[in-house]
Amino acid sequence: MLDNSLLTDLFTPSSFGAISTANRIVMAPVTRSRYGEDGVPGALHATYYAQRASAGLIVSEATNISPQGRGYAATPGIWNDAQVAGWKQVTDAVHAAGGKIVCQLWHVGRFSSVELQPDGGAPVAPSAIKAEGSTYTTEGFVPVSMPRALETKEIADIIAQYVHAAKNALRAGFDGVEVHSANCYLLDQFLRDSTNHRTDQYGGARENRVRLTLEVTEAVVAIWGGNRVGIRLSPVTPDVGNTPLDSNVMDTYGHLIGELNRFELAYLHVVEGATGGSRAVPENVDLDQLRAMFTGPYIGNNNYDLNLAIDRRAQGKIDAVAFGRLFIANPDLVERLRRGKDLTIAPRESYYNGGAKGFTDWPVASL
């Protein structure tokens, strides 16, 4: 019987900071849109995550830190007691199955609609620059709304939202948290000079544009310890919102990574290329060079297959690999990869919405 564990150490135990894992295969955050408007997880979600607990580490689907941070209907939250209790069902189930799970802390910033915001307010952003595209509401898809620029005095409240969510994640029994500073959501909007036209201490020079991500990370580390906090970056993706890249990716993100090192984080999780798309990067960007600047474990993400993961692991370019869509229809993905079993490809219509169908009804492979 084929055993790919003889070819690589991706299937052997490892650790991300203080989080010990059974292997170096990570389940990436995958939005599945199977929540009510209260954003409370339940037994169905506990089953879903527990089925995939053979991943060395599960990163939860993006989880709203506050009502203001919400940009899509049918997504989970972690700002109130009911949501904490729901996530406790999930973490208990994952732990009972031998897995580890961290909560991805999410504020969408400008990519939202007045239909989703508290009291019908405008979404908040570093600057009043509208994103492209539409988002999902209970009434269907609607264009995203024009955001308003956060006032300087409001930044403290944004950080407080992350702190509140991080404390709730601790109460919910997660093994750690991941700061979502990627995919053109709020923190990434502050990083990029294409979306950040501020003139205060959070805009202008790169040192100012990275400030909010660093302040949020520092505040979360104060709760969890750096060895249980990861961060996700996506230096070259235009999604969401068809967002232009920063004018100097290497300089901005290189400076950010250098500053992040002082927190001794559990890991850096990077979308290598365009989220869910091409791995191609602009000629003036070298993601491996950015990776080399980080002093802790590095998780590579985006359109990996096993051969690419084995190759980049052998070259020392990744410490672990994250798979997203492949975990949808292959709850036993780690074992399938290790044994060279065929992988099931989930149809796109099963990605979002619905109940158990296309969510928890995928079979494991026969051995």
XYZ file of C-alpha atoms in Angstrom:
367
model
C 0.000 0.000 0.000
C 1.283 3.457 -0.915
C 2.553 5.476 2.025
C 3.484 9.053 1.143
C 4.721 9.606 4.691
C 7.916 7.912 3.527
C 8.506 10.820 1.132
C 7.960 13.788 3.445
C 7.582 14.842 7.069
C 4.278 16.601 6.348
C 2.488 13.664 7.990
C 4.577 13.651 11.177
C 3.868 15.500 14.430
C 4.809 19.146 14.662
C 3.891 22.281 16.557
C 2.882 25.869 15.984
C 4.161 27.711 19.017
C 2.468 26.079 21.999
C -0.002 24.183 19.800
C 1.194 20.603 19.280
C -0.196 18.944 16.161
C -0.415 15.415 14.784
C 0.869 16.515 11.364
C 1.735 19.520 9.195
C -1.521 19.496 7.210
C -3.729 22.483 8.032
C -7.398 22.970 7.258
C -7.634 26.516 5.928
C -10.548 28.789 6.860
C -13.405 27.946 4.497
C -16.608 29.987 4.660
C -19.587 27.641 4.339
C -22.516 30.016 5.026
C -24.562 27.656 7.139
C -25.565 29.889 10.014
C -28.655 31.756 11.051
C -28.664 35.520 11.363
C -27.642 35.106 15.006
C -24.293 33.668 13.899
C -24.475 30.879 16.487
C -22.790 27.507 15.722
C -24.647 24.341 16.637
C -24.484 20.574 16.531
C -24.215 20.527 12.721
C -21.093 22.679 12.825
C -19.612 20.568 15.612
C -20.074 17.484 13.451
C -18.525 19.195 10.419
C -15.377 20.273 12.207
C -14.988 17.032 14.175
C -15.132 15.052 10.927
C -12.020 16.983 9.801
C -10.141 16.792 13.085
C -7.399 14.610 11.595
C -5.938 17.817 10.176
C -2.966 18.832 12.278
C -4.610 22.191 12.805
C -8.023 23.531 11.847
C -8.410 27.252 11.261
C -12.068 28.056 11.726
C -14.025 29.734 8.988
C -13.730 33.505 9.235
C -15.628 34.560 12.356
C -17.086 38.035 12.833
C -15.674 39.853 15.846
C -18.628 42.247 16.084
C -21.890 43.194 14.359
C -19.969 46.016 12.655
C -17.384 43.563 11.343
C -19.982 41.536 9.472
C -20.063 41.599 5.655
C -22.036 38.501 4.682
C -25.215 36.848 5.860
C -25.064 33.283 7.211
C -21.619 33.661 8.797
C -20.636 32.969 12.415
C -19.805 35.426 15.149
C -17.958 35.389 18.444
C -19.091 38.579 20.125
C -21.829 37.275 22.457
C -22.460 34.509 24.959
C -24.689 32.414 22.699
C -22.004 32.348 20.026
C -19.371 31.406 22.605
C -21.533 28.521 23.803
C -22.054 27.390 20.215
C -18.322 27.440 19.477
C -17.718 25.504 22.715
C -19.730 22.660 21.191
C -17.410 22.802 18.183
C -14.136 22.906 20.100
C -15.256 20.124 22.449
C -16.120 17.932 19.456
C -12.809 18.645 17.726
C -10.833 17.932 20.878
C -12.766 14.714 21.500
C -11.727 13.624 18.007
C -8.083 14.411 18.759
C -7.836 17.664 16.809
C -6.728 21.251 17.378
C -8.632 24.342 16.256
C -7.984 28.085 16.259
C -10.509 30.848 15.674
C -9.943 33.245 12.783
C -10.871 36.762 13.936
C -12.542 38.737 11.125
C -13.627 42.298 10.454
C -14.584 42.873 6.813
C -14.179 46.654 6.835
C -15.441 48.207 3.611
C -16.723 44.972 2.040
C -20.215 45.078 3.483
C -23.667 46.506 2.905
C -25.879 48.833 4.888
C -28.301 45.899 4.935
C -25.842 43.986 7.106
C -24.618 46.790 9.334
C -26.090 47.756 12.722
C -28.862 50.336 12.310
C -28.242 50.413 8.554
C -25.015 52.369 8.968
C -22.273 52.632 6.395
C -19.482 50.033 6.558
C -16.257 51.355 8.062
C -12.884 51.508 6.340
C -9.564 53.334 6.526
C -10.800 55.670 3.773
C -14.080 56.300 1.968
C -13.167 54.240 -1.102
C -15.839 51.855 -2.380
C -15.005 48.245 -3.162
C -16.212 46.503 -6.298
C -18.614 43.596 -6.210
C -21.634 42.304 -4.333
C -22.177 40.593 -1.030
C -24.742 38.128 0.259
C -27.717 39.137 2.407
C -30.874 37.342 3.467
C -32.537 38.970 0.449
C -29.862 37.770 -1.975
C -26.832 39.487 -3.444
C -26.569 43.260 -3.236
C -23.786 45.667 -4.244
C -21.417 46.534 -1.429
C -22.035 49.979 0.037
C -19.891 53.087 0.083
C -17.911 52.961 3.347
C -17.109 55.809 5.650
C -13.608 56.525 6.904
C -13.019 55.659 10.541
C -12.225 58.645 12.703
C -8.935 58.386 14.572
C -10.761 58.257 17.901
C -12.700 55.191 16.674
C -9.587 53.059 16.166
C -9.426 52.209 19.864
C -12.900 50.684 19.572
C -11.794 48.538 16.604
C -8.947 47.158 18.715
C -11.373 46.620 21.592
C -13.590 44.529 19.297
C -10.644 42.231 18.556
C -9.819 42.022 22.265
C -13.412 41.115 23.144
C -13.506 38.437 20.446
C -10.126 37.032 21.491
C -11.312 36.731 25.086
C -14.476 35.006 23.890
C -12.415 32.572 21.795
C -10.527 31.668 24.963
C -13.811 31.065 26.767
C -15.032 28.956 23.830
C -12.136 26.519 24.233
C -10.138 27.244 21.103
C -6.453 26.312 21.057
C -5.508 29.739 19.736
C -6.592 32.501 17.383
C -5.614 33.712 13.934
C -5.624 37.447 13.201
C -7.184 37.859 9.757
C -5.092 40.557 8.095
C -5.636 39.242 4.575
C -7.962 39.068 1.585
C -8.562 42.829 1.423
C -10.619 42.963 4.619
C -10.239 45.671 7.248
C -6.667 45.164 8.445
C -5.416 44.546 4.918
C -7.267 47.686 3.797
C -5.163 49.648 6.275
C -1.951 48.005 5.006
C -2.440 48.897 1.334
C -1.886 52.429 0.116
C -4.523 51.728 -2.548
C -7.250 51.634 0.118
C -5.622 53.721 2.847
C -5.472 57.431 2.019
C -5.412 58.587 5.644
C -3.318 61.479 6.874
C -3.258 60.570 10.582
C -0.945 58.125 12.370
C -2.676 55.191 10.628
C -2.010 56.374 7.066
C 0.738 57.585 4.773
C 4.121 55.975 5.435
C 4.342 52.199 5.702
C 5.077 52.499 9.432
C 1.671 54.106 9.852
C -0.241 51.772 7.556
C 0.988 48.661 9.408
C 0.188 50.230 12.782
C -3.341 48.857 13.197
C -2.382 45.275 12.341
C 0.467 45.485 14.850
C -1.704 47.046 17.553
C -4.413 44.417 17.069
C -1.835 41.621 17.151
C -0.214 43.015 20.282
C -3.587 43.284 22.023
C -4.521 39.709 21.110
C -1.095 38.426 22.166
C -1.626 40.052 25.559
C -4.621 37.727 26.019
C -3.344 34.523 24.452
C 0.441 34.743 24.461
C 2.293 34.973 21.163
C 2.724 31.199 20.969
C -1.024 30.725 20.493
C -1.608 33.534 17.999
C -1.161 33.220 14.238
C -1.678 35.781 11.506
C -2.850 35.500 7.924
C -1.550 37.734 5.119
C -2.245 37.876 1.380
C 0.162 40.390 -0.168
C -0.857 39.926 -3.808
C -4.533 38.969 -3.914
C -7.061 41.421 -5.379
C -9.959 39.697 -3.643
C -12.241 40.774 -2.138
C -13.430 43.868 -3.913
C -10.992 43.787 -6.837
C -8.659 45.703 -4.564
C -5.431 47.099 -6.077
C -2.193 45.852 -4.541
C -0.027 48.085 -2.413
C 2.331 50.155 -4.562
C 5.373 48.500 -2.923
C 4.400 45.037 -1.729
C 7.878 43.966 -0.688
C 8.544 47.083 1.337
C 5.184 47.231 3.119
C 4.746 43.557 3.920
C 8.438 43.049 4.557
C 8.343 45.811 7.164
C 5.187 44.329 8.692
C 6.688 40.834 8.953
C 9.832 42.205 10.539
C 7.743 43.969 13.162
C 5.573 40.894 13.756
C 8.642 38.856 14.705
C 8.847 40.559 18.068
C 5.629 38.838 19.147
C 7.090 35.336 18.570
C 3.848 34.228 16.952
C 2.690 30.635 16.571
C 2.758 30.949 12.779
C 2.474 33.099 9.670
C -0.179 31.889 7.204
C 0.168 33.336 3.696
C -2.063 33.168 0.626
C 0.522 32.640 -2.107
C -1.022 34.371 -5.118
C -4.659 35.309 -5.665
C -7.029 33.812 -3.112
C -8.581 30.646 -4.514
C -6.954 31.323 -7.879
C -3.589 31.592 -9.586
C -0.315 31.209 -7.730
C 1.257 33.757 -10.085
C 2.738 36.873 -8.480
C 3.946 40.161 -9.989
C 7.553 40.214 -11.218
C 8.605 42.615 -8.485
C 7.276 40.411 -5.680
C 9.080 37.438 -4.113
C 6.866 35.748 -1.552
C 9.616 33.314 -0.587
C 11.815 36.274 0.289
C 9.042 37.614 2.511
C 8.636 34.192 4.072
C 12.338 34.084 4.885
C 11.954 37.271 6.933
C 9.612 35.538 9.382
C 11.331 33.795 12.267
C 8.544 31.363 13.186
C 6.608 28.546 11.478
C 5.222 29.330 8.035
C 2.028 27.867 6.533
C 1.772 27.994 2.738
C -1.700 28.304 1.237
C -3.329 28.502 -2.195
C -3.834 25.851 -4.867
C -1.453 23.338 -3.367
C -1.515 19.707 -4.293
C 0.513 17.092 -2.428
C 3.403 17.096 -4.895
C 3.830 20.869 -4.654
C 3.628 20.682 -0.866
C 6.245 17.915 -0.706
C 8.543 19.855 -3.023
C 8.276 23.162 -1.164
C 8.643 21.414 2.180
C 11.799 19.653 0.951
C 13.201 23.040 -0.081
C 12.463 24.468 3.353
C 10.010 26.989 1.910
C 7.066 25.885 4.044
C 6.732 24.363 7.491
C 3.146 23.255 6.839
C 0.574 23.361 4.053
C -3.031 24.534 4.236
C -5.799 23.072 2.094
C -9.220 24.672 1.896
C -11.608 23.455 -0.788
C -10.172 19.906 -0.706
C -11.362 19.540 2.893
C -14.971 20.199 1.838
C -15.582 16.820 0.223
C -12.696 14.915 1.842
C -13.156 14.981 5.613
C -10.350 12.412 5.829
C -8.064 14.414 3.534
C -4.922 13.738 5.545
C -5.327 9.987 5.268
C -6.264 10.178 1.591
C -3.140 12.170 0.851
C -0.961 9.868 2.898
C -2.323 6.758 1.169
C -2.563 8.258 -2.318
C -6.338 7.780 -2.414
C -8.524 9.520 -4.983
C -9.852 12.893 -3.885
C -13.474 13.945 -4.248
C -14.007 17.379 -5.779
C -17.004 19.162 -4.312
C -19.290 20.909 -6.806
C -19.368 24.654 -6.285
C -23.081 24.609 -5.478
C -22.241 22.673 -2.291
C -19.819 25.319 -0.999
C -22.342 27.706 0.523
C -25.719 27.622 2.266
C -27.972 24.642 2.819
C -27.829 22.261 5.761
C -26.157 18.886 6.160
C -26.259 18.147 2.431
C -22.873 18.953 0.945
C -21.628 19.789 4.429
C -21.474 16.741 6.697
C -22.570 13.954 4.321
C -19.236 13.350 2.553
C -17.988 9.758 3.122
C -14.484 8.773 4.116
C -12.437 6.693 1.665
C -12.308 2.948 2.021
C -8.872 1.697 3.067
